[in-house]
PDB file of C-alpha atoms in Angstrom:
ATOM      1  CA  ILE A1424     -46.416  63.987  48.144  1.00  0.00           C
ATOM      2  CA  MET A1425     -43.950  62.132  51.084  1.00  0.00           C
ATOM      3  CA  GLU A1426     -44.882  58.984  49.294  1.00  0.00           C
ATOM      4  CA  LYS A1427     -43.616  60.197  45.772  1.00  0.00           C
ATOM      5  CA  TRP A1428     -39.883  61.559  47.591  1.00  0.00           C
ATOM      6  CA  LEU A1429     -39.729  58.594  49.606  1.00  0.00           C
ATOM      7  CA  PRO A1430     -37.975  55.838  46.845  1.00  0.00           C
ATOM      8  CA  PHE A1431     -36.007  58.817  46.053  1.00  0.00           C
ATOM      9  CA  ILE A1432     -35.191  59.451  49.006  1.00  0.00           C
ATOM     10  CA  ILE A1433     -34.157  55.633  50.079  1.00  0.00           C
ATOM     11  CA  SER A1434     -32.232  55.253  47.129  1.00  0.00           C
ATOM     12  CA  PHE A1435     -30.193  58.343  47.563  1.00  0.00           C
ATOM     13  CA  SER A1436     -29.607  56.982  51.135  1.00  0.00           C
ATOM     14  CA  ALA A1437     -28.503  53.396  49.516  1.00  0.00           C
ATOM     15  CA  LEU A1438     -26.147  55.437  46.744  1.00  0.00           C
ATOM     16  CA  ALA A1439     -24.481  57.751  50.120  1.00  0.00           C
ATOM     17  CA  PHE A1440     -24.764  55.007  52.206  1.00  0.00           C
ATOM     18  CA  SER A1441     -22.462  52.945  49.558  1.00  0.00           C
ATOM     19  CA  LEU A1442     -20.194  55.968  48.571  1.00  0.00           C
ATOM     20  CA  TYR A1443     -19.223  56.369  51.999  1.00  0.00           C
ATOM     21  CA  THR A1444     -18.571  52.681  52.416  1.00  0.00           C
ATOM     22  CA  TYR A1445     -16.485  52.556  49.075  1.00  0.00           C
ATOM     23  CA  ILE A1446     -14.561  55.722  50.143  1.00  0.00           C
ATOM     24  CA  ILE A1447     -13.369  54.405  53.540  1.00  0.00           C
ATOM     25  CA  HIS A1448     -12.547  50.465  52.076  1.00  0.00           C
ATOM     26  CA  ASP A1449     -10.615  52.329  49.273  1.00  0.00           C
ATOM     27  CA  LYS A1450      -8.766  54.498  51.844  1.00  0.00           C
ATOM     28  CA  LYS A1451      -7.611  50.924  54.016  1.00  0.00           C
ATOM     29  CA  ILE A1452      -6.935  49.046  50.977  1.00  0.00           C
ATOM     30  CA  LYS A1453      -4.387  51.887  49.965  1.00  0.00           C
ATOM     31  CA  LYS A1454      -3.013  52.115  53.711  1.00  0.00           C
ATOM     32  CA  GLN A1455      -2.469  48.607  53.343  1.00  0.00           C
ATOM     33  CA  SER A1456      -0.710  48.904  50.035  1.00  0.00           C
ATOM     34  CA  SER A1457       1.498  51.211  51.174  1.00  0.00           C
ATOM     35  CA  LEU A1458       2.369  49.085  54.237  1.00  0.00           C
ATOM     36  CA  ILE A1459       3.331  46.178  51.741  1.00  0.00           C
ATOM     37  CA  ASN A1460       5.449  48.313  49.608  1.00  0.00           C
ATOM     38  CA  GLU A1461       7.176  49.620  52.613  1.00  0.00           C
ATOM     39  CA  PHE A1462       7.989  46.745  53.912  1.00  0.00           C
ATOM     40  CA  GLN A1463       8.892  45.145  50.390  1.00  0.00           C
ATOM     41  CA  ILE A1464      11.073  47.811  50.152  1.00  0.00           C
ATOM     42  CA  GLU A1465      12.529  46.853  52.947  1.00  0.00           C
ATOM     43  CA  LYS A1466      13.118  43.890  52.128  1.00  0.00           C
ATOM     44  CA  ASN A1467      14.508  44.307  48.765  1.00  0.00           C
ATOM     45  CA  GLN A1468      17.117  46.627  50.456  1.00  0.00           C
ATOM     46  CA  LYS A1469      18.420  44.298  53.682  1.00  0.00           C
ATOM     47  CA  GLU A1470      18.563  41.153  50.482  1.00  0.00           C
ATOM     48  CA  LYS A1471      20.953  43.979  48.775  1.00  0.00           C
ATOM     49  CA  GLU A1472      23.163  44.373  51.624  1.00  0.00           C
ATOM     50  CA  GLU A1473      23.272  40.850  52.643  1.00  0.00           C
ATOM     51  CA  ASN A1474      24.195  39.905  49.165  1.00  0.00           C
ATOM     52  CA  LYS A1475      27.337  42.400  49.375  1.00  0.00           C
ATOM     53  CA  LYS A1476      28.504  40.879  52.692  1.00  0.00           C
ATOM     54  CA  ALA A1477      31.342  38.640  54.166  1.00  0.00           C
ATOM     55  CA  ILE A1478      30.976  36.737  57.296  1.00  0.00           C
ATOM     56  CA  ILE A1479      33.954  35.535  58.283  1.00  0.00           C
ATOM     57  CA  GLU A1480      34.482  32.889  61.253  1.00  0.00           C
ATOM     58  CA  ALA A1481      36.081  30.054  62.330  1.00  0.00           C
ATOM     59  CA  ASN A1482      36.553  26.481  63.514  1.00  0.00           C
ATOM     60  CA  ILE A1483      39.286  24.453  64.330  1.00  0.00           C
ATOM     61  CA  SER A1484      40.076  20.758  64.079  1.00  0.00           C
ATOM     62  CA  GLY A1485      42.991  18.031  64.707  1.00  0.00           C
ATOM     63  CA  ASN A1486      44.463  16.696  67.124  1.00  0.00           C
ATOM     64  CA  GLU A1487      47.494  14.635  65.735  1.00  0.00           C
ATOM     65  CA  ASN A1488      50.736  15.369  67.683  1.00  0.00           C
ATOM     66  CA  GLY A1489      49.817  18.995  68.570  1.00  0.00           C
ATOM     67  CA  TYR A1490      48.935  20.139  65.816  1.00  0.00           C
ATOM     68  CA  ARG A1491      45.956  22.252  65.083  1.00  0.00           C
ATOM     69  CA  GLU A1492      44.188  23.328  61.933  1.00  0.00           C
ATOM     70  CA  LEU A1493      42.206  26.783  62.281  1.00  0.00           C
ATOM     71  CA  LYS A1494      39.591  26.719  59.234  1.00  0.00           C
ATOM     72  CA  VAL A1495      38.699  30.066  58.438  1.00  0.00           C
ATOM     73  CA  TYR A1496      35.729  30.325  56.499  1.00  0.00           C
ATOM     74  CA  ASN A1497      33.537  32.849  54.525  1.00  0.00           C
ATOM     75  CA  LYS A1498      29.503  32.577  55.315  1.00  0.00           C
ATOM     76  CA  GLY A1499      28.502  35.234  53.375  1.00  0.00           C
ATOM     77  CA  LYS A1500      27.316  35.966  50.000  1.00  0.00           C
ATOM     78  CA  ALA A1501      30.429  38.093  48.638  1.00  0.00           C
ATOM     79  CA  ILE A1502      33.775  37.565  48.057  1.00  0.00           C
ATOM     80  CA  ALA A1503      35.844  38.763  51.571  1.00  0.00           C
ATOM     81  CA  ARG A1504      39.009  40.462  50.157  1.00  0.00           C
ATOM     82  CA  LYS A1505      42.482  41.205  52.363  1.00  0.00           C
ATOM     83  CA  VAL A1506      41.323  38.937  55.225  1.00  0.00           C
ATOM     84  CA  ASP A1507      43.670  39.183  57.761  1.00  0.00           C
ATOM     85  CA  VAL A1508      43.291  36.739  61.064  1.00  0.00           C
ATOM     86  CA  ASN A1509      45.635  37.501  63.854  1.00  0.00           C
ATOM     87  CA  ILE A1510      45.929  35.211  66.629  1.00  0.00           C
ATOM     88  CA  ILE A1511      45.907  37.007  69.707  1.00  0.00           C
ATOM     89  CA  LEU A1512      48.353  35.465  72.777  1.00  0.00           C
ATOM     90  CA  GLU A1513      49.418  36.324  75.936  1.00  0.00           C
ATOM     91  CA  ASN A1514      52.428  35.239  75.134  1.00  0.00           C
ATOM     92  CA  GLU A1515      53.915  34.269  71.702  1.00  0.00           C
ATOM     93  CA  ASN A1516      55.498  30.923  72.927  1.00  0.00           C
ATOM     94  CA  ASP A1517      52.119  29.533  73.305  1.00  0.00           C
ATOM     95  CA  VAL A1518      51.597  28.822  69.901  1.00  0.00           C
ATOM     96  CA  PHE A1519      53.454  28.483  67.009  1.00  0.00           C
ATOM     97  CA  ILE A1520      52.105  29.097  63.774  1.00  0.00           C
ATOM     98  CA  THR A1521      53.470  26.767  60.577  1.00  0.00           C
ATOM     99  CA  GLU A1522      51.043  27.999  57.789  1.00  0.00           C
ATOM    100  CA  ASN A1523      49.194  31.525  57.395  1.00  0.00           C
ATOM    101  CA  PRO A1524      48.425  32.367  54.358  1.00  0.00           C
ATOM    102  CA  SER A1525      46.483  35.995  55.115  1.00  0.00           C
ATOM    103  CA  PRO A1526      46.231  38.858  53.707  1.00  0.00           C
ATOM    104  CA  ILE A1527      43.700  37.030  51.256  1.00  0.00           C
ATOM    105  CA  ASP A1528      40.331  36.626  49.728  1.00  0.00           C
ATOM    106  CA  ILE A1529      37.895  34.109  50.450  1.00  0.00           C
ATOM    107  CA  ARG A1530      35.177  33.742  47.931  1.00  0.00           C
ATOM    108  CA  PRO A1531      31.571  33.082  49.338  1.00  0.00           C
ATOM    109  CA  GLN A1532      31.430  29.056  51.209  1.00  0.00           C
ATOM    110  CA  GLN A1533      35.003  29.123  50.704  1.00  0.00           C
ATOM    111  CA  SER A1534      37.947  28.697  53.465  1.00  0.00           C
ATOM    112  CA  VAL A1535      41.479  28.847  53.678  1.00  0.00           C
ATOM    113  CA  ARG A1536      43.334  27.037  56.392  1.00  0.00           C
ATOM    114  CA  ILE A1537      46.079  28.039  59.220  1.00  0.00           C
ATOM    115  CA  VAL A1538      48.342  25.534  60.422  1.00  0.00           C
ATOM    116  CA  PHE A1539      49.733  25.553  64.344  1.00  0.00           C
ATOM    117  CA  HIS A1540      50.931  23.282  66.806  1.00  0.00           C
ATOM    118  CA  VAL A1541      50.382  23.639  70.281  1.00  0.00           C
ATOM    119  CA  HIS A1542      52.057  22.034  73.615  1.00  0.00           C
ATOM    120  CA  GLU A1543      51.194  21.811  76.954  1.00  0.00           C
ATOM    121  CA  ALA A1544      51.480  25.311  78.216  1.00  0.00           C
ATOM    122  CA  SER A1545      49.081  26.314  75.285  1.00  0.00           C
ATOM    123  CA  PRO A1546      46.084  28.191  76.886  1.00  0.00           C
ATOM    124  CA  ASP A1547      43.013  26.681  76.556  1.00  0.00           C
ATOM    125  CA  LYS A1548      41.349  29.425  74.283  1.00  0.00           C
ATOM    126  CA  ILE A1549      43.115  32.255  71.838  1.00  0.00           C
ATOM    127  CA  ARG A1550      41.470  35.067  70.624  1.00  0.00           C
ATOM    128  CA  LEU A1551      41.042  35.794  66.661  1.00  0.00           C
ATOM    129  CA  GLU A1552      40.721  38.918  65.487  1.00  0.00           C
ATOM    130  CA  PHE A1553      39.245  39.259  61.385  1.00  0.00           C
ATOM    131  CA  THR A1554      39.704  42.415  59.542  1.00  0.00           C
ATOM    132  CA  TRP A1555      38.431  42.395  56.423  1.00  0.00           C
ATOM    133  CA  ASN A1556      36.738  44.190  52.931  1.00  0.00           C
ATOM    134  CA  ASP A1557      33.765  43.308  51.355  1.00  0.00           C
ATOM    135  CA  ASP A1558      31.296  44.533  48.384  1.00  0.00           C
ATOM    136  CA  PHE A1559      29.126  46.472  51.757  1.00  0.00           C
ATOM    137  CA  LYS A1560      31.811  47.848  53.759  1.00  0.00           C
ATOM    138  CA  GLU A1561      35.538  48.551  53.803  1.00  0.00           C
ATOM    139  CA  GLU A1562      37.550  47.711  57.050  1.00  0.00           C
ATOM    140  CA  ASN A1563      34.955  45.395  58.807  1.00  0.00           C
ATOM    141  CA  TYR A1564      36.233  43.664  62.029  1.00  0.00           C
ATOM    142  CA  ASP A1565      34.830  40.453  64.394  1.00  0.00           C
ATOM    143  CA  PHE A1566      36.842  38.212  67.158  1.00  0.00           C
ATOM    144  CA  GLN A1567      35.871  35.189  67.781  1.00  0.00           C
ATOM    145  CA  GLU A1568      37.342  32.725  71.125  1.00  0.00           C
ATOM    146  CA  ILE A1569      37.428  29.129  70.378  1.00  0.00           C
ATOM    147  CA  GLN A1570      38.757  26.405  72.578  1.00  0.00           C
ATOM    148  CA  ILE A1571      41.839  24.524  70.842  1.00  0.00           C
TER     149      ILE A1571
END
């Protein structure tokens, strides 16, 4: 009698083992797929946010007759609206600002310039404070200390 049932038992065991392996493997694949989907959604969300942000920074050039040119630029991917640049000084007479177009809109990868004059008593560094609006957030704020 055992000889009759032995092939059936072996076949059934092989089928049960294959089914068990398939179910375990399927669960792992579904879990991995879910993690990949979550990662992709998060990545897309961050990309959307980055496309709505403006990033304002500045650098200084020029040394002709004490004149400096402060270039304020938008490194972001969105238009920076109502960009206001404040030069924070301990003494108002430390720097004489000749051109300051702010508040102004700055397109992505574009810049505006602020021209000012320094003298011997001017400090080595100035603090810049930026405020602006973009598609991601109203009333953004950042600051930068920069050597003049």
